[in-house]
Amino acid sequence: MPWILDTDPGVDDAAAVIGALRLPLDLLGITVVHGNVPLEMTLTNTLRLKQLLGSDIPVYAGAAQALLQPPCHAPEIHGADGLGDITWPPLTVAAEQQHAVAFIVEAAKTYAGSLNLLAVGPLTNIALALAMEPSLVDAVERVVIMGGTHSAHGNTSMVGEFNFYADPEAAAMVLRAGWHVEVVPWETTLASLVPLDVLPEVGANPVSDTFRRLSAHLARRMKRMRGVEGLLMCDFAALAVALDPSVGVDTVKLYGVVETAGQHGRGLLALDYARRFGGAPNLTMYRTLEQESLQQLFRRAFADE
Ligand code: BDR
Ligand code: CA
């Protein structure tokens, strides 16, 4: 089952990248998008992780801007550089020449019917790929998205989750494309914090040590902002669902659209729970995850090899 991981590292993206490379997900490549920090930095961060893991997986730079939304980043959560502002060795690896969107379109032709997408950043690259090649919808088997909300509890506006809020038009395009997507929303991931003692338990190795340092800023921030102890690993939760859908213990198929207008509603994932106002379900919503399985995957991703 070949996968493309589309990401905007980001601390929790880093956990998803590490997990995708080590668990592993059968990855064709990693495509990078603007998001938690600007594209130049999300690309640097992805390459830092590739180098840390000694991986030869190709990395492709994608969209530097949302379709219409002005720049929207989250340095207060992830650090000014997006990865907790630790020091890294100089980069010795580089991105591919091909654009991320061209790579997704090409992969859809090569792996028609069996390609899978795991998207854990703003959905600009995926929307652009759909615009370039609408038949992407038929080429793809599973689309797993970290984004949106199941009950409109936003983290970037009152009702907007970051990935949908940072490019509402792209999220709207992806949801109405005619495929069935799997959504791991904000509230579900907030209820799935990885306890702080999980990382020390896996033992010391270069990957777990680096991750412990780069995630310290996020852990402190979570404590200050929300009074909770634990690592907020939204994108790792989406990886877990990609690897093993049975991690989802409470799922529901729904019709959903992304709101692009309104004073407060931009980026809202509107869901037809009443099954009266929308069409046939276009998404599976993961409302609860099985915590022990999730933590087990997290341990495995960071354990000594
Ligand atoms: C999402 O926004 C980003 O800050 C995280 O990386 C995650 O993808 C959570 O709302
Ligand atoms: Ca992300």
XYZ file of C-alpha atoms and ligand atoms in Angstrom:
316
model
C 0.000 0.000 0.000
C 2.084 2.981 -1.176
C 1.590 6.224 0.763
C 2.529 9.876 0.357
C 2.873 11.873 3.577
C 2.010 15.564 3.149
C 3.285 17.571 6.121
C 4.287 20.970 7.617
C 6.747 20.193 10.483
C 5.795 21.194 13.309
C 6.582 19.121 16.402
C 3.710 16.645 16.032
C 4.453 16.421 12.296
C 7.994 15.426 13.303
C 6.558 12.521 15.312
C 4.475 11.524 12.274
C 7.515 11.694 9.964
C 9.622 9.658 12.409
C 6.829 7.126 12.865
C 6.193 6.881 9.113
C 9.884 6.164 8.511
C 10.416 3.797 11.443
C 7.230 1.819 11.982
C 7.154 2.040 8.899
C 4.465 3.265 6.550
C 5.154 2.135 2.963
C 6.243 5.637 1.881
C 6.851 6.762 -1.720
C 7.831 10.247 -0.644
C 7.180 13.148 1.689
C 5.585 16.291 0.293
C 5.957 19.500 2.247
C 3.530 22.402 2.568
C 3.431 25.804 4.295
C 1.763 25.685 7.701
C 3.115 25.664 11.228
C 5.956 27.843 9.907
C 6.629 29.146 6.366
C 7.482 26.614 3.629
C 11.223 27.367 3.655
C 11.273 26.269 7.304
C 8.874 23.293 7.022
C 11.107 22.035 4.200
C 14.284 22.523 6.248
C 12.629 20.705 9.152
C 11.600 17.756 6.973
C 15.155 17.502 5.641
C 16.547 17.687 9.206
C 14.372 14.698 10.111
C 15.339 12.779 6.960
C 18.991 13.332 7.849
C 18.497 12.385 11.508
C 16.941 9.097 10.457
C 19.497 8.437 7.712
C 16.552 7.942 5.348
C 16.762 7.991 1.563
C 13.065 8.827 1.186
C 12.579 11.638 -1.380
C 11.297 14.981 -0.056
C 9.406 17.419 -2.301
C 8.710 21.104 -1.660
C 5.113 22.120 -2.323
C 2.878 25.154 -1.903
C 4.328 28.189 -0.148
C 0.937 29.865 0.246
C -2.686 29.004 0.822
C -5.102 29.402 -2.093
C -6.636 32.609 -0.681
C -6.019 32.771 3.057
C -3.260 35.165 4.212
C -0.255 33.494 5.894
C -1.218 31.618 9.059
C 1.522 30.007 11.181
C 1.848 28.656 14.732
C 5.348 29.508 16.060
C 3.945 30.046 19.558
C 3.066 26.338 19.674
C 5.969 24.790 17.751
C 8.798 27.309 18.333
C 10.082 30.015 15.982
C 11.698 27.409 13.707
C 8.764 24.982 14.028
C 10.810 22.351 15.855
C 11.314 23.785 19.325
C 14.358 25.932 18.406
C 17.023 23.347 19.224
C 20.323 23.212 17.342
C 20.790 20.829 14.409
C 23.847 19.721 12.464
C 24.260 21.432 9.061
C 22.082 19.863 6.372
C 23.750 17.415 4.030
C 20.565 16.283 2.266
C 18.403 18.193 -0.196
C 14.887 18.209 -1.598
C 14.091 16.754 -5.027
C 13.796 19.114 -7.990
C 10.236 18.035 -8.827
C 7.396 20.040 -7.250
C 5.371 18.216 -4.590
C 2.114 18.640 -6.520
C 3.658 17.231 -9.725
C 4.978 14.294 -7.687
C 1.519 13.543 -6.250
C -0.039 13.695 -9.736
C 2.673 11.442 -11.199
C 2.347 8.941 -8.318
C -1.416 8.811 -8.892
C -0.762 7.683 -12.476
C 1.880 5.139 -11.516
C -0.117 3.700 -8.619
C -3.635 4.247 -9.975
C -6.109 2.565 -7.660
C -3.673 1.827 -4.866
C -2.148 5.174 -3.837
C -2.830 6.449 -0.297
C -2.499 9.957 1.104
C -1.795 10.978 4.685
C -2.209 14.764 4.955
C -1.275 16.412 8.255
C -0.872 20.058 7.245
C -2.987 22.650 5.438
C -4.485 20.904 2.396
C -3.050 23.219 -0.294
C -0.873 20.581 -2.020
C -3.714 18.066 -2.156
C -6.182 20.659 -3.496
C -3.710 21.753 -6.177
C -3.108 18.128 -7.163
C -6.895 17.661 -7.501
C -7.108 20.807 -9.630
C -4.290 19.585 -11.897
C -5.587 16.024 -12.100
C -9.210 15.486 -10.989
C -8.824 11.737 -11.660
C -6.667 11.684 -8.501
C -9.981 10.899 -6.812
C -10.143 7.496 -8.541
C -6.430 6.776 -8.227
C -6.439 7.017 -4.446
C -7.557 4.279 -2.093
C -7.412 6.034 1.305
C -7.090 9.713 2.236
C -6.361 10.204 5.931
C -6.475 13.806 7.113
C -5.532 15.379 10.434
C -7.776 18.414 10.464
C -11.112 19.910 11.318
C -13.193 19.242 14.403
C -15.976 16.812 15.294
C -17.853 19.298 17.473
C -16.684 22.716 16.238
C -14.252 23.287 19.131
C -11.592 25.259 17.269
C -7.954 25.770 18.185
C -7.174 28.638 15.802
C -10.529 30.411 15.844
C -13.663 29.668 17.860
C -14.643 26.969 15.368
C -11.572 26.568 13.154
C -8.881 23.922 13.556
C -5.415 25.036 12.348
C -5.017 22.902 9.185
C -8.494 23.783 7.886
C -8.286 27.403 9.041
C -4.886 27.929 7.366
C -6.384 27.083 3.949
C -10.191 26.821 4.104
C -10.629 26.836 0.315
C -8.215 23.909 -0.073
C -9.952 21.966 2.701
C -13.326 22.675 1.061
C -12.025 21.413 -2.301
C -10.637 18.236 -0.775
C -13.851 17.394 1.078
C -16.108 17.925 -1.901
C -13.846 16.190 -4.447
C -16.007 13.078 -4.663
C -13.868 10.678 -2.661
C -14.431 9.401 0.883
C -11.868 10.801 3.315
C -10.937 9.771 6.861
C -10.757 12.656 9.318
C -8.826 12.623 12.589
C -10.041 15.885 14.130
C -8.648 18.245 16.737
C -10.800 17.199 19.709
C -9.927 13.529 19.187
C -6.211 14.285 19.189
C -6.491 16.611 22.194
C -8.032 13.689 24.081
C -5.089 11.484 23.008
C -2.088 13.142 24.674
C 0.971 10.903 24.912
C 2.045 10.800 28.597
C 5.404 12.474 29.247
C 6.898 9.297 30.723
C 6.460 7.332 27.471
C 9.544 8.850 25.815
C 11.971 8.227 28.733
C 10.676 4.645 28.845
C 11.821 3.871 25.300
C 15.457 4.481 26.233
C 18.117 6.807 24.901
C 18.931 6.814 21.206
C 19.660 9.704 18.803
C 16.058 9.853 17.564
C 14.338 9.749 20.961
C 16.913 12.157 22.427
C 16.401 14.669 19.623
C 12.640 14.362 19.859
C 12.713 14.836 23.632
C 14.612 18.096 23.128
C 12.526 19.413 20.239
C 9.200 18.617 21.946
C 10.088 20.270 25.298
C 8.790 23.666 24.095
C 5.418 22.173 23.076
C 5.092 20.292 26.390
C 5.744 23.507 28.352
C 3.271 25.370 26.176
C 0.550 22.732 26.746
C 1.037 23.003 30.486
C 0.818 26.830 30.430
C -2.049 27.089 27.930
C -4.235 24.163 28.892
C -2.895 23.027 32.260
C -2.278 19.523 30.922
C 0.792 17.297 31.137
C 1.521 15.349 27.983
C 2.625 15.532 24.392
C 0.026 16.742 21.909
C 0.691 14.442 18.968
C -2.161 15.273 16.546
C -0.343 14.209 13.394
C 1.041 11.037 14.969
C -2.561 10.073 15.788
C -3.425 10.402 12.081
C -0.405 8.246 11.208
C -1.642 5.620 13.678
C -5.032 5.574 11.920
C -3.296 5.286 8.538
C -1.259 2.326 9.777
C -4.127 0.667 11.617
C -7.706 1.950 11.239
C -8.757 -0.228 14.172
C -7.030 2.340 16.446
C -10.315 4.226 15.928
C -12.840 2.905 18.448
C -15.646 5.370 17.824
C -16.063 6.278 14.178
C -19.018 7.677 12.286
C -19.650 8.228 8.574
C -20.999 11.713 7.894
C -21.539 14.321 5.232
C -19.324 17.340 5.858
C -18.376 20.626 4.193
C -15.832 23.283 5.045
C -17.174 26.795 5.548
C -15.216 29.442 3.641
C -17.302 32.536 4.468
C -18.669 34.281 7.516
C -17.266 36.468 10.245
C -16.514 33.607 12.646
C -17.162 30.501 10.568
C -14.233 30.449 8.142
C -12.514 27.055 8.297
C -15.361 25.387 10.238
C -16.030 21.753 9.390
C -19.849 21.657 9.238
C -21.193 18.132 9.770
C -24.664 16.776 9.036
C -25.130 14.711 12.216
C -28.907 14.913 11.702
C -28.550 13.339 8.226
C -31.122 15.822 6.963
C -29.273 18.657 5.333
C -26.390 17.205 3.334
C -25.729 14.419 0.889
C -24.345 10.910 1.257
C -21.465 10.590 3.756
C -18.188 11.824 2.281
C -16.060 11.244 5.365
C -15.371 8.920 8.243
C -14.909 10.846 11.482
C -12.638 9.331 14.148
C -14.155 10.481 17.447
C -12.169 8.362 19.887
C -8.883 6.492 19.565
C -7.750 3.460 21.510
C -5.099 4.994 23.769
C -3.023 1.920 24.552
C -2.598 1.026 20.842
C -1.684 4.628 20.062
C 0.922 4.758 22.816
C 2.269 1.382 21.802
C 2.857 2.683 18.255
C 4.493 5.813 19.691
C 6.834 3.688 21.831
C 7.762 1.546 18.818
C 8.459 4.623 16.678
C 11.035 5.923 19.170
C 12.456 2.736 20.654
C 16.023 1.548 20.067
C 16.293 -0.370 16.818
C -2.716 20.651 13.491
O -2.176 21.962 13.374
C -0.788 21.928 13.497
O -0.320 22.922 14.388
C -0.402 20.543 13.922
O 0.819 20.167 13.300
C -1.550 19.684 13.463
O -1.348 19.224 12.141
C -3.557 20.585 14.759
O -4.616 21.489 14.676
Ca 0.809 19.424 10.980
